[in-house]
Short mmCIF file of C-alpha atoms in Angstrom, two decimals:
data_model
loop_
_atom_site.label_atom_id
_atom_site.label_comp_id
_atom_site.label_asym_id
_atom_site.label_seq_id
_atom_site.Cartn_x
_atom_site.Cartn_y
_atom_site.Cartn_z
CA MET A 1 -24.70 -8.93 7.03
CA ALA A 2 -27.03 -10.01 4.23
CA ARG A 3 -27.81 -6.40 3.44
CA ALA A 4 -24.13 -5.49 3.37
CA ARG A 5 -23.54 -8.32 0.94
CA ALA A 6 -26.22 -7.00 -1.30
CA GLY A 7 -24.22 -3.77 -1.55
CA ASP A 8 -25.99 -1.76 1.15
CA LEU A 9 -23.35 0.70 2.38
CA ASP A 10 -25.46 1.72 5.39
CA ALA A 11 -25.55 -1.88 6.56
CA TYR A 12 -21.83 -2.23 5.99
CA GLU A 13 -21.22 0.91 8.00
CA ILE A 14 -22.73 -0.82 11.03
CA LEU A 15 -20.21 -3.63 10.63
CA VAL A 16 -17.42 -1.07 10.23
CA GLU A 17 -18.45 0.67 13.41
CA ARG A 18 -18.70 -2.55 15.36
CA CYS A 19 -15.42 -4.04 14.18
CA THR A 20 -13.10 -1.01 13.99
CA ALA A 21 -11.83 -1.26 17.57
CA PRO A 22 -11.07 -5.02 17.57
CA ALA A 23 -9.53 -4.80 14.10
CA HIS A 24 -7.35 -1.88 15.16
CA ARG A 25 -6.25 -3.67 18.32
CA ALA A 26 -5.37 -6.77 16.30
CA ALA A 27 -3.39 -4.70 13.80
CA VAL A 28 -1.39 -3.01 16.57
CA LEU A 29 -0.67 -6.25 18.39
CA LEU A 30 0.28 -8.07 15.21
CA GLY A 31 2.88 -5.39 14.50
CA ALA A 32 1.32 -2.56 12.47
CA GLY A 33 2.18 0.03 15.14
CA ALA A 34 1.28 3.57 14.15
CA ASP A 35 0.03 2.41 10.74
CA ALA A 36 -2.75 0.36 12.32
CA ASP A 37 -5.45 2.82 11.26
CA ASP A 38 -4.33 2.60 7.63
CA VAL A 39 -4.31 -1.18 7.84
CA VAL A 40 -7.83 -1.21 9.25
CA GLN A 41 -9.18 1.11 6.58
CA GLU A 42 -7.58 -0.94 3.83
CA ALA A 43 -8.99 -4.13 5.37
CA PHE A 44 -12.52 -2.74 5.46
CA VAL A 45 -12.32 -1.69 1.82
CA LYS A 46 -10.96 -5.08 0.77
CA ALA A 47 -13.43 -6.97 2.94
CA TYR A 48 -16.34 -5.18 1.31
CA ARG A 49 -15.10 -6.02 -2.16
CA GLN A 50 -14.66 -9.67 -1.17
CA LEU A 51 -17.93 -10.05 0.71
CA GLY A 52 -19.05 -12.51 -1.95
CA ARG A 53 -16.38 -14.89 -0.70
CA TYR A 54 -17.44 -14.65 2.94
CA ARG A 55 -18.68 -18.05 4.10
CA GLY A 56 -19.64 -17.22 7.65
CA ASP A 57 -17.58 -20.04 9.18
CA ALA A 58 -16.12 -18.18 12.13
CA GLY A 59 -18.01 -14.91 12.03
CA PHE A 60 -17.39 -11.66 10.19
CA LYS A 61 -14.92 -10.42 12.77
CA ALA A 62 -12.54 -13.37 12.34
CA TRP A 63 -12.88 -13.10 8.59
CA LEU A 64 -12.04 -9.39 8.75
CA LEU A 65 -9.13 -10.12 11.09
CA ALA A 66 -7.73 -12.50 8.49
CA ILE A 67 -7.54 -9.56 6.08
CA VAL A 68 -6.11 -7.34 8.83
CA ALA A 69 -3.44 -9.95 9.61
CA ASN A 70 -2.57 -10.24 5.96
CA GLU A 71 -2.35 -6.48 5.46
CA THR A 72 -0.19 -6.21 8.56
CA ARG A 73 2.18 -8.86 7.22
CA ASN A 74 2.45 -6.96 3.94
CA LEU A 75 3.10 -3.76 5.83
CA VAL A 76 5.86 -5.28 7.93
CA ARG A 77 7.43 -6.75 4.81
CA SER A 78 7.23 -3.47 2.91
CA ARG A 79 8.69 -1.58 5.86
CA ARG A 80 11.70 -3.84 5.69
CA ARG A 81 11.98 -3.27 1.96
CA ARG A 82 11.50 0.46 2.34
CA ASP A 83 14.40 0.62 4.73
CA GLY A 84 16.37 -1.21 2.05
CA VAL A 85 15.26 1.27 -0.62
CA LEU A 86 16.29 4.23 1.46
CA GLN A 87 19.65 2.70 2.23
CA ARG A 88 20.29 2.01 -1.44
CA ALA A 89 19.14 5.52 -2.30
CA GLY A 90 21.66 6.85 0.19
CA VAL A 91 19.13 8.11 2.67
CA ARG A 92 19.48 7.20 6.27
CA ALA A 93 16.18 5.87 7.56
CA GLY A 94 14.91 8.23 10.21
CA PRO A 95 13.69 6.94 13.54
CA GLU A 96 10.41 5.09 13.22
CA PRO A 97 7.65 7.54 14.04
CA HIS A 98 5.96 5.05 16.36
CA GLU A 99 8.98 4.53 18.61
CA PRO A 100 8.79 4.19 21.49
CA ASP A 101 5.81 1.93 21.34
CA PRO A 102 3.06 3.44 23.49
CA ALA A 103 2.57 0.01 25.03
CA GLU A 104 6.15 0.07 26.24
CA THR A 105 5.23 2.74 28.69
CA ALA A 106 1.68 1.61 29.29
CA VAL A 107 2.57 -1.92 30.25
CA ALA A 108 3.32 -1.78 33.89
CA GLY A 109 5.50 -4.15 35.77
CA GLU A 110 8.92 -5.52 35.09
CA ARG A 111 7.79 -9.06 34.48
CA ARG A 112 5.05 -8.07 32.09
CA ARG A 113 7.49 -5.97 30.10
CA PHE A 114 9.89 -8.86 30.09
CA LEU A 115 7.15 -11.20 28.86
CA LEU A 116 6.31 -8.77 26.07
CA GLU A 117 9.94 -8.60 25.09
CA LYS A 118 10.26 -12.39 24.98
CA LEU A 119 7.00 -12.67 23.08
CA ARG A 120 8.32 -10.26 20.47
CA ALA A 121 11.52 -12.24 20.19
CA LEU A 122 9.65 -15.38 19.08
CA ASP A 123 9.40 -15.93 15.37
CA ALA A 124 6.41 -14.40 13.73
CA ARG A 125 4.58 -17.71 13.32
CA ASP A 126 4.81 -18.60 16.99
CA ARG A 127 4.15 -15.07 18.14
CA ASP A 128 1.05 -14.60 16.02
CA VAL A 129 -0.79 -17.63 17.43
CA LEU A 130 -0.10 -16.52 20.99
CA VAL A 131 -1.15 -12.96 20.22
CA CYS A 132 -4.40 -14.16 18.67
CA ARG A 133 -5.25 -16.80 21.25
CA TYR A 134 -4.40 -14.96 24.44
CA LEU A 135 -3.75 -11.24 23.91
CA LEU A 136 -6.67 -10.83 21.55
CA ASP A 137 -8.60 -13.58 23.28
CA LEU A 138 -9.73 -15.32 20.11
CA SER A 139 -11.00 -18.89 20.06
CA GLU A 140 -9.05 -21.61 18.32
CA ALA A 141 -11.43 -21.47 15.37
CA GLU A 142 -11.14 -17.68 15.12
CA THR A 143 -7.36 -17.88 15.34
CA ALA A 144 -7.31 -20.49 12.58
CA MET A 145 -9.42 -18.21 10.40
CA THR A 146 -7.40 -15.09 11.20
CA LEU A 147 -4.05 -16.65 10.47
CA GLY A 148 -5.29 -18.83 7.61
CA LEU A 149 -4.16 -22.05 9.30
CA PRO A 150 -5.84 -25.41 9.89
CA ARG A 151 -7.19 -25.76 13.42
CA GLY A 152 -4.83 -28.62 14.21
CA THR A 153 -1.88 -26.40 13.34
CA VAL A 154 -3.15 -23.67 15.64
CA LYS A 155 -3.35 -26.22 18.46
CA SER A 156 0.12 -27.65 17.94
CA ARG A 157 1.75 -24.32 17.26
CA THR A 158 0.18 -22.79 20.35
CA ALA A 159 1.59 -25.59 22.51
CA ARG A 160 5.01 -25.28 20.88
CA ALA A 161 5.07 -21.50 21.21
CA LEU A 162 4.01 -21.66 24.86
CA GLY A 163 6.82 -24.13 25.49
CA LYS A 164 9.39 -21.87 23.85
CA LEU A 165 8.14 -18.84 25.69
CA ARG A 166 8.16 -20.59 29.06
CA ASP A 167 11.73 -21.74 28.54
CA ARG A 168 12.78 -18.15 28.06
CA MET A 169 10.98 -16.81 31.10
CA PRO A 170 12.57 -16.82 34.53
CA VAL A 171 11.03 -19.12 37.12
CA GLU A 172 7.79 -17.62 38.14
CA GLU A 173 7.08 -15.93 41.37
CA VAL A 174 3.50 -14.80 41.28
CA PRO A 175 2.89 -12.31 44.00
CA GLY A 176 -0.41 -12.79 45.71
CA ALA A 177 -1.41 -15.75 43.54
CA MET B 1 -4.98 -31.23 28.00
CA PRO B 2 -1.55 -30.00 27.05
CA GLU B 3 -2.67 -26.51 28.00
CA GLN B 4 -2.81 -27.32 31.70
CA GLU B 5 0.92 -27.24 32.20
CA PHE B 6 0.94 -23.75 30.70
CA ASP B 7 -1.97 -22.39 32.72
CA ALA B 8 0.10 -19.86 34.61
CA LEU B 9 1.84 -18.60 31.47
CA ILE B 10 -1.47 -18.37 29.62
CA GLU B 11 -2.92 -16.33 32.45
CA GLU B 12 0.08 -14.01 32.26
CA LEU B 13 -0.39 -13.62 28.53
CA ARG B 14 -4.06 -12.79 28.95
CA GLU B 15 -3.16 -10.27 31.58
CA LEU B 16 -0.58 -8.76 29.24
CA GLY B 17 -3.32 -8.48 26.65
CA ARG B 18 -5.57 -6.66 29.08
CA ALA B 19 -2.77 -4.34 30.17
CA TYR B 20 -1.64 -3.59 26.63
CA ALA B 21 -3.11 -0.18 25.99
CA VAL B 22 -3.72 0.48 22.32
CA PRO B 23 -4.25 4.05 21.11
CA GLU B 24 -7.81 4.77 20.21
CA ALA B 25 -8.78 3.64 16.72
CA ALA B 26 -9.70 6.26 14.17
CA ASP B 27 -13.33 6.28 13.10
CA GLN B 28 -13.26 4.65 9.68
CA ARG B 29 -16.90 4.94 8.72
CA GLN B 30 -16.66 8.00 6.50
CA ALA B 31 -13.32 7.16 4.96
CA VAL B 32 -14.42 3.63 4.11
CA ARG B 33 -17.71 4.82 2.68
CA ARG B 34 -15.94 7.44 0.59
CA ARG B 35 -13.52 4.90 -0.79
CA LEU B 36 -16.22 2.35 -1.51
CA ALA B 37 -18.47 4.85 -3.20
CA ARG B 38 -15.74 6.17 -5.49
CA PRO B 39 -13.96 3.41 -7.41
CA ALA B 40 -17.16 1.66 -8.47
CA ARG B 41 -17.36 4.20 -11.27
CA ARG B 42 -13.72 3.82 -12.21
CA ARG B 43 -13.72 0.12 -12.82
CA PRO B 44 -15.49 0.07 -16.18
CA ARG B 45 -13.16 2.80 -17.42
CA ALA B 46 -10.04 0.89 -16.49
CA ARG B 47 -11.44 -2.15 -18.15
CA PHE B 48 -12.30 -0.10 -21.21
CA TYR B 49 -8.71 1.04 -21.48
CA LEU B 50 -7.42 -2.47 -21.03
CA SER B 51 -9.66 -3.86 -23.72
CA ALA B 52 -8.74 -0.97 -26.00
CA ILE B 53 -5.09 -1.73 -25.45
CA VAL B 54 -5.57 -5.42 -26.03
CA ALA B 55 -7.47 -4.63 -29.20
CA ALA B 56 -4.71 -2.28 -30.35
CA LEU B 57 -2.09 -4.90 -29.68
CA VAL B 58 -4.05 -7.57 -31.46
CA VAL B 59 -4.47 -5.38 -34.51
CA ALA B 60 -0.84 -4.41 -34.49
CA VAL B 61 0.30 -7.99 -34.18
CA ALA B 62 -2.05 -9.11 -36.91
CA VAL B 63 -0.79 -6.45 -39.28
CA ILE B 64 2.87 -6.59 -38.47
CA SER B 65 3.63 -10.11 -37.46
CA PRO B 66 4.23 -11.62 -40.87
CA ALA B 67 6.90 -9.07 -41.58
CA ARG B 68 8.54 -8.64 -38.20
CA ALA B 69 8.66 -10.93 -35.24
CA ALA B 70 8.75 -8.07 -32.76
CA VAL B 71 5.64 -6.09 -31.99
CA VAL B 72 6.44 -2.74 -33.49
CA GLY B 73 4.29 0.34 -33.60
CA ALA B 74 1.77 -0.89 -31.10
CA PHE B 75 0.94 1.74 -28.53
CA ARG B 76 -0.31 1.52 -25.04
CA ARG B 77 -1.99 4.14 -23.07
CA ILE B 78 -2.48 4.76 -19.42
CA ALA B 79 -4.70 7.73 -18.71
CA GLY B 80 -2.59 10.71 -19.72
CA ILE B 81 0.41 8.84 -21.07
CA GLU B 82 0.64 7.26 -24.45
CA LEU B 83 3.32 4.69 -24.86
CA ARG B 84 4.61 3.77 -28.29
CA GLN B 85 6.18 0.39 -28.15
CA GLU B 86 8.83 0.88 -30.74
CA THR B 87 12.43 1.80 -30.98
CA ALA B 88 12.82 5.54 -31.33
CA ARG B 89 13.87 6.55 -34.80
CA GLU B 90 14.26 10.28 -34.59
CA THR B 91 17.23 11.59 -32.74
CA LEU B 92 16.51 13.68 -29.72
CA PRO B 93 17.19 17.40 -29.87
CA ALA B 94 20.62 18.21 -28.53
CA THR B 95 19.27 20.78 -26.08
CA PRO B 96 15.77 19.82 -24.99
CA SER B 97 13.79 22.62 -23.45
CA PRO B 98 11.67 21.96 -20.41
CA ILE B 99 7.90 21.68 -20.31
CA PRO B 100 6.42 25.16 -20.92
CA SER B 101 5.89 27.68 -18.13
CA ILE B 102 7.57 25.99 -15.21
CA ARG B 103 7.78 27.71 -11.87
CA ASP B 104 8.95 26.77 -8.40
CA ALA B 105 6.49 26.40 -5.55
CA ASP B 106 6.12 24.46 -2.35
CA LEU B 107 3.83 21.53 -1.60
CA ALA B 108 1.23 23.63 0.18
CA GLU B 109 0.96 25.99 -2.76
CA ALA B 110 0.86 23.14 -5.26
CA ARG B 111 -2.02 21.62 -3.30
CA ARG B 112 -3.83 24.93 -3.38
CA VAL B 113 -3.56 25.71 -7.07
CA ALA B 114 -3.57 22.28 -8.75
CA PRO B 115 -6.93 21.13 -10.15
CA PHE B 116 -6.31 17.59 -8.79
CA PRO B 117 -5.27 16.23 -5.38
CA VAL B 118 -1.48 16.59 -5.08
CA THR B 119 0.16 13.67 -3.28
CA SER B 120 3.71 12.73 -2.36
CA PRO B 121 5.55 9.46 -1.67
CA ALA B 122 5.98 9.28 2.11
CA VAL B 123 9.03 7.06 1.77
CA LEU B 124 11.07 9.81 0.13
CA GLY B 125 10.43 12.44 2.77
CA SER B 126 10.04 16.06 1.69
CA PRO B 127 10.93 17.00 -1.88
CA ASP B 128 13.97 19.10 -2.79
CA ARG B 129 11.91 21.06 -5.30
CA VAL B 130 8.25 21.38 -6.24
CA LEU B 131 7.58 22.48 -9.81
CA LEU B 132 4.33 23.62 -11.37
CA ALA B 133 4.27 23.24 -15.15
CA ASP B 134 2.10 24.24 -18.09
CA LEU B 135 -0.06 26.72 -16.21
CA ASP B 136 -3.42 27.73 -17.58
CA THR B 137 -4.67 31.32 -17.63
CA THR B 138 -5.78 31.09 -13.99
CA GLY B 139 -2.38 29.81 -12.92
CA ALA B 140 -3.48 26.21 -12.34
CA PRO B 141 -0.72 23.77 -13.33
CA ARG B 142 -1.37 20.80 -15.55
CA VAL B 143 1.62 18.93 -14.17
CA VAL B 144 3.07 19.02 -10.66
CA SER B 145 6.59 17.62 -10.32
CA LEU B 146 8.35 16.76 -7.10
CA VAL B 147 12.11 16.37 -7.24
CA TYR B 148 13.97 14.23 -4.72
CA LEU B 149 17.42 13.01 -3.81
CA GLY B 150 19.32 15.82 -5.46
CA GLY B 151 17.37 15.57 -8.72
CA THR B 152 17.89 11.85 -9.31
CA VAL B 153 14.27 10.97 -8.59
CA ARG B 154 11.35 12.80 -10.11
CA PHE B 155 7.66 12.30 -9.33
CA ASP B 156 5.21 13.84 -11.83
CA GLN B 157 1.49 13.89 -11.35
CA PHE B 158 -1.21 15.27 -13.54
CA ASP B 159 -4.88 15.10 -14.36
CA GLY B 160 -5.13 11.98 -16.48
CA THR B 161 -8.61 12.66 -17.71
CA LEU B 162 -7.06 15.11 -20.16
CA GLU B 163 -5.60 14.05 -23.45
CA PRO B 164 -2.22 12.35 -23.27
CA ALA B 165 0.40 14.68 -21.84
CA PHE B 166 3.47 12.55 -22.31
CA LEU B 167 4.45 10.52 -25.31
CA LYS B 168 6.92 7.79 -24.59
CA THR B 169 8.74 5.59 -27.01
CA ALA B 170 10.13 2.38 -25.60
CA PRO B 171 10.73 -1.04 -27.03
CA ASN B 172 10.28 -2.88 -23.77
CA ALA B 173 7.63 -2.26 -21.17
CA GLU B 174 6.15 -4.38 -18.48
CA TRP B 175 2.61 -4.34 -17.11
CA VAL B 176 2.45 -4.00 -13.36
CA THR B 177 -0.42 -4.30 -10.92
CA LEU B 178 -0.85 -0.96 -9.20
CA GLY B 179 -3.75 1.45 -9.00
CA ASP B 180 -5.97 1.26 -12.09
CA GLY B 181 -3.09 0.00 -14.21
CA ALA B 182 0.63 0.57 -14.37
CA ILE B 183 3.60 0.18 -16.67
CA TRP B 184 7.26 -0.20 -15.80
CA LEU B 185 9.81 1.04 -18.30
CA PRO B 186 13.15 -0.34 -17.15
CA MET B 187 15.34 1.25 -19.83
CA PRO B 188 16.05 4.91 -20.54
CA HIS B 189 13.54 6.11 -23.14
CA PRO B 190 12.61 9.31 -24.96
CA VAL B 191 9.68 11.29 -23.57
CA THR B 192 7.87 14.07 -25.38
CA TYR B 193 5.48 16.46 -23.74
CA VAL B 194 2.12 17.04 -25.42
CA GLY B 195 0.77 20.50 -24.58
CA ARG B 196 -2.77 21.48 -23.74
CA ASP B 197 -3.29 22.26 -27.39
CA GLY B 198 -2.54 18.63 -28.29
CA VAL B 199 0.68 19.56 -30.05
CA ALA B 200 3.66 17.35 -29.29
CA ARG B 201 6.59 19.53 -28.31
CA THR B 202 9.49 17.60 -29.69
CA GLU B 203 11.81 20.25 -28.33
CA THR B 204 10.79 19.04 -24.86
CA ALA B 205 11.86 15.50 -25.64
CA HIS B 206 14.35 14.14 -23.20
CA LEU B 207 15.72 10.75 -22.28
CA ALA B 208 13.98 9.49 -19.17
CA GLY B 209 15.56 6.94 -16.88
CA PRO B 210 13.71 3.87 -15.63
CA THR B 211 10.14 4.97 -15.03
CA LEU B 212 7.03 3.61 -13.37
CA ILE B 213 3.74 4.99 -14.65
CA TRP B 214 0.41 4.39 -13.01
CA ALA B 215 -3.05 5.86 -12.65
CA THR B 216 -5.36 6.01 -9.67
CA GLY B 217 -8.75 7.58 -10.02
CA SER B 218 -8.32 10.53 -12.32
CA VAL B 219 -4.70 11.28 -11.54
CA THR B 220 -1.79 9.83 -13.45
CA TYR B 221 1.64 9.44 -11.89
CA ARG B 222 5.08 9.12 -13.34
CA LEU B 223 7.98 8.15 -11.12
CA GLU B 224 11.38 8.38 -12.69
CA GLY B 225 14.83 7.52 -11.42
CA LEU B 226 14.55 4.41 -9.28
CA THR B 227 16.55 1.65 -10.88
CA THR B 228 14.59 -1.43 -9.90
CA LEU B 229 10.87 -2.12 -10.19
CA GLU B 230 10.82 -3.26 -6.58
CA ASP B 231 12.16 0.06 -5.32
CA ALA B 232 9.85 2.02 -7.58
CA MET B 233 6.83 0.04 -6.37
CA GLU B 234 7.86 0.64 -2.80
CA VAL B 235 7.94 4.38 -3.35
CA ALA B 236 4.72 4.27 -5.38
CA ARG B 237 2.86 2.44 -2.65
CA SER B 238 3.82 5.11 -0.15
CA VAL B 239 2.15 7.84 -2.19
CA ARG B 240 -0.59 9.53 -0.24
#
């Protein structure tokens, strides 16, 4: 870490190697879809340039994920705008290249698919805390860092989001629980 | 613990996370290293241009201000494009001729013969036409133009390390953050092509629609025909 901060690209490459998979997974789950690799690359480049600002509070990974989350948000926003541009320019937006989501087919089980659907239907703020806390298995501190929120907010929002999600799920029948 | 009442749901979410198969991530090591190694050299240059522009503006303001409130005659330059911030005085030729030695090609050919990396805005899909202009003796073009949406949108790219290739005259221009520096020209404005020999071809002057100009690395881009800055930026960001 210290060597990377001093501008050692070999040292940084070790961090890149170690963090590519979790960063990519976070980007996909936060909504980057097929552009996740681009998001990750951009995040690594930005992270390196901002290493001077890294404080080490919640680890490099969480700090990188904050940049990934931010890039993903920008991407989602610009996708919406792009669709607008194309409509105004008289071009019909083609089908998104990443449909159907590979996870759609990979996630087995009716209930799990239903849960994913309901999770997606939450607003972004609620969805993101649940994705970070449970799907990505981040701690409260890491989630706070990733989403740029105070820890207290992560706590309260997680509880609220879980409540909303539960209300939308059918009564549970856990087979073999 | 408020979490207790949600234990079952949390367990389901964790399980969903485990079951959610994500495609394998691309190895970013080389790409990141390449990108980090490159722009370090570019920075000082961009800053040099900016300070040169600021200096030019300051001089122009100092000289002209007492007489005229508006900044007239100041010029700005983004690698390969010189922008004169003034109202055009000469009238444009009635029948402008195109940039010298234009020929049609396709993207693959343009990529092969151009002396710089040829890119295209992903948002616009595939171009209607690809034009190579101002070829040198080996057939390498100085400018590659992609034409979209039935000719209403035009995307020019050229090696910006050369002397200015386009001369633009516009009274209003707006600095934009993009690449190593960018300018948005919202109003139609005259454009003159400056040939390899440094001679301005006034016969090539034509009135360009709203245009976004920016430079990344050594390549300069010119995107003409999108009416709002937001749309132009959207297209520009999709260039790869």
